[in-house]
Amino acid sequence: FAVQAANAMTVGLLALMASHILQAPQLVGQLFLALLLATAFFVPIWIFLSRRIGKRQTWVTAILVCVAILLCSYLAGPSNTALMYAICIGLGACMTCDAVRPTSMLADIVAQDETEAGRSKAARFLAIKNMASKMAFVAPMGIAFPLLGFAGLDKSSDTGAVDASALSLLVFFF
């Protein structure tokens, strides 16, 4: 839940980051494209790595890399497009692992549990996982967007009119 919520928050705020921090709203589509292409490109890399060091360690590695990449967001500023592209590519790469590894690990847990219990529980496990996933995509936006709006920042607000503390809050949530 925590990792998916963080990913949802980051992706949900990408347009605001491009508009207000990068001051390049025209790059929103290209930044999303870079993120999405990276998710596709890095699937085989994460699969290879999980075979070498294990699924859990691969996922932990992706989370730690993602944290380092997100910390670089504090360095982003107006017209710093190369850094923002790098952040999007790195996030896309890590989000791929976040999408694939936990589900694969859950399948292993379900298989082991079914072997030990002697009956199928896959539907229950899948239902709980899907419920957590849905909540993970809704919950962070229910927190971030109202607070950013209260701070005076929204998609339509003029970048020059946005208070520095609102921009800091945006980078923090991102």
mmCIF file of C-alpha atoms in Angstrom:
data_model
loop_
_atom_site.group_PDB
_atom_site.id
_atom_site.type_symbol
_atom_site.label_atom_id
_atom_site.label_comp_id
_atom_site.label_asym_id
_atom_site.label_seq_id
_atom_site.Cartn_x
_atom_site.Cartn_y
_atom_site.Cartn_z
ATOM 1 C CA PHE A 1 0.000 0.000 0.000
ATOM 2 C CA ALA A 2 2.687 2.502 1.003
ATOM 3 C CA VAL A 3 4.790 2.015 -2.116
ATOM 4 C CA GLN A 4 1.797 2.149 -4.463
ATOM 5 C CA ALA A 5 0.464 5.231 -2.663
ATOM 6 C CA ALA A 6 3.825 6.939 -3.083
ATOM 7 C CA ASN A 7 3.898 6.046 -6.779
ATOM 8 C CA ALA A 8 0.356 7.304 -7.284
ATOM 9 C CA MET A 9 1.148 10.569 -5.540
ATOM 10 C CA THR A 10 4.268 11.118 -7.622
ATOM 11 C CA VAL A 11 2.598 10.374 -10.950
ATOM 12 C CA GLY A 12 -0.454 12.396 -9.962
ATOM 13 C CA LEU A 13 1.683 15.440 -9.231
ATOM 14 C CA LEU A 14 3.945 15.217 -12.289
ATOM 15 C CA ALA A 15 1.895 17.737 -14.286
ATOM 16 C CA LEU A 16 2.086 20.246 -11.429
ATOM 17 C CA MET A 17 5.828 19.695 -11.105
ATOM 18 C CA ALA A 18 6.316 20.339 -14.819
ATOM 19 C CA SER A 19 4.115 23.427 -14.736
ATOM 20 C CA HIS A 20 5.224 25.058 -11.498
ATOM 21 C CA ILE A 21 8.715 23.805 -10.671
ATOM 22 C CA LEU A 22 10.093 23.217 -14.151
ATOM 23 C CA GLN A 23 7.927 26.057 -15.517
ATOM 24 C CA ALA A 24 7.446 24.075 -18.718
ATOM 25 C CA PRO A 25 3.810 22.945 -18.912
ATOM 26 C CA GLN A 26 4.306 22.099 -22.581
ATOM 27 C CA LEU A 27 6.546 19.184 -21.503
ATOM 28 C CA VAL A 28 3.922 17.384 -19.406
ATOM 29 C CA GLY A 29 3.077 14.892 -22.162
ATOM 30 C CA GLN A 30 6.710 14.233 -22.982
ATOM 31 C CA LEU A 31 7.584 13.674 -19.326
ATOM 32 C CA PHE A 32 4.721 11.187 -18.962
ATOM 33 C CA LEU A 33 5.868 9.475 -22.154
ATOM 34 C CA ALA A 34 9.428 9.163 -20.782
ATOM 35 C CA LEU A 35 8.046 7.673 -17.566
ATOM 36 C CA LEU A 36 5.811 5.193 -19.424
ATOM 37 C CA LEU A 37 8.507 4.134 -21.891
ATOM 38 C CA ALA A 38 10.877 3.514 -18.987
ATOM 39 C CA THR A 39 8.309 1.250 -17.339
ATOM 40 C CA ALA A 40 8.197 -0.884 -20.482
ATOM 41 C CA PHE A 41 11.940 -0.877 -21.091
ATOM 42 C CA PHE A 42 12.963 -1.911 -17.564
ATOM 43 C CA VAL A 43 10.710 -4.981 -17.144
ATOM 44 C CA PRO A 44 13.360 -7.445 -18.393
ATOM 45 C CA ILE A 45 16.044 -5.773 -16.283
ATOM 46 C CA TRP A 46 14.059 -6.235 -13.061
ATOM 47 C CA ILE A 47 13.225 -9.838 -13.981
ATOM 48 C CA PHE A 48 16.905 -10.552 -14.625
ATOM 49 C CA LEU A 49 17.891 -8.900 -11.345
ATOM 50 C CA SER A 50 15.261 -10.811 -9.367
ATOM 51 C CA ARG A 51 16.638 -14.078 -10.695
ATOM 52 C CA ARG A 52 20.117 -13.036 -9.566
ATOM 53 C CA ILE A 53 19.408 -11.600 -6.098
ATOM 54 C CA GLY A 54 15.816 -12.649 -5.342
ATOM 55 C CA LYS A 55 12.436 -10.987 -5.638
ATOM 56 C CA ARG A 56 12.439 -9.330 -2.231
ATOM 57 C CA GLN A 57 15.938 -7.891 -2.552
ATOM 58 C CA THR A 58 15.131 -6.651 -6.050
ATOM 59 C CA TRP A 59 12.049 -4.852 -4.778
ATOM 60 C CA VAL A 60 13.992 -3.349 -1.859
ATOM 61 C CA THR A 61 16.638 -2.180 -4.337
ATOM 62 C CA ALA A 62 13.976 -0.538 -6.519
ATOM 63 C CA ILE A 63 12.488 1.236 -3.505
ATOM 64 C CA LEU A 64 15.871 2.559 -2.394
ATOM 65 C CA VAL A 65 16.732 3.725 -5.918
ATOM 66 C CA CYS A 66 13.333 5.406 -6.142
ATOM 67 C CA VAL A 67 13.929 7.245 -2.852
ATOM 68 C CA ALA A 68 17.276 8.527 -4.164
ATOM 69 C CA ILE A 69 15.654 9.651 -7.404
ATOM 70 C CA LEU A 70 12.838 11.425 -5.584
ATOM 71 C CA LEU A 71 15.341 13.247 -3.387
ATOM 72 C CA CYS A 72 16.769 14.691 -6.612
ATOM 73 C CA SER A 73 13.413 16.418 -7.079
ATOM 74 C CA TYR A 74 14.574 18.992 -4.555
ATOM 75 C CA LEU A 75 17.246 20.014 -7.084
ATOM 76 C CA ALA A 76 14.707 20.624 -9.862
ATOM 77 C CA GLY A 77 14.049 24.174 -10.911
ATOM 78 C CA PRO A 78 12.966 26.302 -13.821
ATOM 79 C CA SER A 79 14.140 25.006 -17.179
ATOM 80 C CA ASN A 80 16.001 22.074 -15.630
ATOM 81 C CA THR A 81 14.508 19.694 -18.160
ATOM 82 C CA ALA A 82 17.381 17.192 -18.264
ATOM 83 C CA LEU A 83 17.041 16.519 -14.548
ATOM 84 C CA MET A 84 13.260 16.171 -14.805
ATOM 85 C CA TYR A 85 13.569 13.726 -17.714
ATOM 86 C CA ALA A 86 16.101 11.712 -15.696
ATOM 87 C CA ILE A 87 13.739 11.711 -12.717
ATOM 88 C CA CYS A 88 10.851 10.507 -14.893
ATOM 89 C CA ILE A 89 12.928 7.763 -16.492
ATOM 90 C CA GLY A 90 14.235 6.632 -13.114
ATOM 91 C CA LEU A 91 10.770 6.673 -11.581
ATOM 92 C CA GLY A 92 9.343 4.732 -14.509
ATOM 93 C CA ALA A 93 12.069 2.135 -14.110
ATOM 94 C CA CYS A 94 11.400 1.746 -10.388
ATOM 95 C CA MET A 95 7.621 1.767 -10.747
ATOM 96 C CA THR A 96 7.912 -1.210 -13.069
ATOM 97 C CA CYS A 97 9.472 -3.235 -10.290
ATOM 98 C CA ASP A 98 6.859 -1.942 -7.846
ATOM 99 C CA ALA A 99 4.113 -3.158 -10.160
ATOM 100 C CA VAL A 100 5.578 -6.597 -10.922
ATOM 101 C CA ARG A 101 7.520 -7.816 -7.879
ATOM 102 C CA PRO A 102 4.860 -7.536 -5.131
ATOM 103 C CA THR A 103 2.310 -9.394 -7.251
ATOM 104 C CA SER A 104 4.839 -12.091 -8.033
ATOM 105 C CA MET A 105 5.752 -12.351 -4.356
ATOM 106 C CA LEU A 106 2.053 -12.601 -3.463
ATOM 107 C CA ALA A 107 1.648 -15.445 -5.947
ATOM 108 C CA ASP A 108 4.478 -17.285 -4.193
ATOM 109 C CA ILE A 109 2.821 -16.726 -0.805
ATOM 110 C CA VAL A 110 -0.541 -17.917 -2.124
ATOM 111 C CA ALA A 111 1.017 -21.048 -3.641
ATOM 112 C CA GLN A 112 2.795 -21.877 -0.391
ATOM 113 C CA ASP A 113 -0.325 -21.203 1.680
ATOM 114 C CA GLU A 114 -2.468 -23.362 -0.606
ATOM 115 C CA THR A 115 0.039 -26.204 -0.317
ATOM 116 C CA GLU A 116 0.043 -25.961 3.485
ATOM 117 C CA ALA A 117 -3.711 -25.401 3.898
ATOM 118 C CA GLY A 118 -4.783 -27.855 1.245
ATOM 119 C CA ARG A 119 -7.361 -25.467 -0.208
ATOM 120 C CA SER A 120 -7.409 -22.496 -2.513
ATOM 121 C CA LYS A 121 -7.327 -18.994 -1.048
ATOM 122 C CA ALA A 122 -6.133 -17.178 -4.161
ATOM 123 C CA ALA A 123 -9.359 -15.212 -4.596
ATOM 124 C CA ARG A 124 -9.193 -13.857 -1.032
ATOM 125 C CA PHE A 125 -5.556 -12.830 -1.389
ATOM 126 C CA LEU A 126 -6.226 -11.199 -4.753
ATOM 127 C CA ALA A 127 -9.267 -9.328 -3.432
ATOM 128 C CA ILE A 128 -7.284 -7.910 -0.504
ATOM 129 C CA LYS A 129 -4.401 -6.942 -2.784
ATOM 130 C CA ASN A 130 -6.738 -5.237 -5.245
ATOM 131 C CA MET A 131 -8.542 -3.371 -2.464
ATOM 132 C CA ALA A 132 -5.231 -2.094 -1.108
ATOM 133 C CA SER A 133 -4.142 -1.111 -4.628
ATOM 134 C CA LYS A 134 -7.319 0.883 -5.275
ATOM 135 C CA MET A 135 -7.046 2.676 -1.941
ATOM 136 C CA ALA A 136 -3.384 3.398 -2.628
ATOM 137 C CA PHE A 137 -4.295 5.328 -5.761
ATOM 138 C CA VAL A 138 -7.091 7.321 -4.120
ATOM 139 C CA ALA A 139 -5.784 8.084 -0.622
ATOM 140 C CA PRO A 140 -2.723 10.199 -1.470
ATOM 141 C CA MET A 141 -4.629 12.451 -3.843
ATOM 142 C CA GLY A 142 -7.243 13.000 -1.150
ATOM 143 C CA ILE A 143 -4.467 14.371 1.027
ATOM 144 C CA ALA A 144 -2.136 16.159 -1.399
ATOM 145 C CA PHE A 145 -4.562 17.996 -3.663
ATOM 146 C CA PRO A 146 -6.654 19.620 -0.916
ATOM 147 C CA LEU A 147 -3.524 20.740 0.940
ATOM 148 C CA LEU A 148 -1.923 22.074 -2.240
ATOM 149 C CA GLY A 149 -5.164 23.874 -3.107
ATOM 150 C CA PHE A 150 -5.311 25.360 0.385
ATOM 151 C CA ALA A 151 -1.697 26.521 -0.080
ATOM 152 C CA GLY A 152 -2.787 28.328 -3.267
ATOM 153 C CA LEU A 153 -1.497 25.920 -5.885
ATOM 154 C CA ASP A 154 -3.581 24.264 -8.552
ATOM 155 C CA LYS A 155 -3.124 23.297 -12.188
ATOM 156 C CA SER A 156 -4.498 26.573 -13.491
ATOM 157 C CA SER A 157 -2.676 28.934 -11.140
ATOM 158 C CA ASP A 158 -0.044 31.224 -12.622
ATOM 159 C CA THR A 159 3.471 30.038 -11.756
ATOM 160 C CA GLY A 160 4.632 33.535 -10.876
ATOM 161 C CA ALA A 161 1.753 33.999 -8.440
ATOM 162 C CA VAL A 162 2.397 30.799 -6.485
ATOM 163 C CA ASP A 163 3.910 31.258 -3.049
ATOM 164 C CA ALA A 164 7.335 29.661 -2.448
ATOM 165 C CA SER A 165 5.947 27.650 0.470
ATOM 166 C CA ALA A 166 3.289 26.158 -1.836
ATOM 167 C CA LEU A 167 6.024 25.141 -4.281
ATOM 168 C CA SER A 168 8.004 23.572 -1.427
ATOM 169 C CA LEU A 169 4.888 21.663 -0.397
ATOM 170 C CA LEU A 170 4.486 20.441 -3.981
ATOM 171 C CA VAL A 171 8.059 19.114 -4.112
ATOM 172 C CA PHE A 172 7.597 17.520 -0.696
ATOM 173 C CA PHE A 173 4.473 15.642 -1.818
ATOM 174 C CA PHE A 174 6.122 14.714 -5.128
#
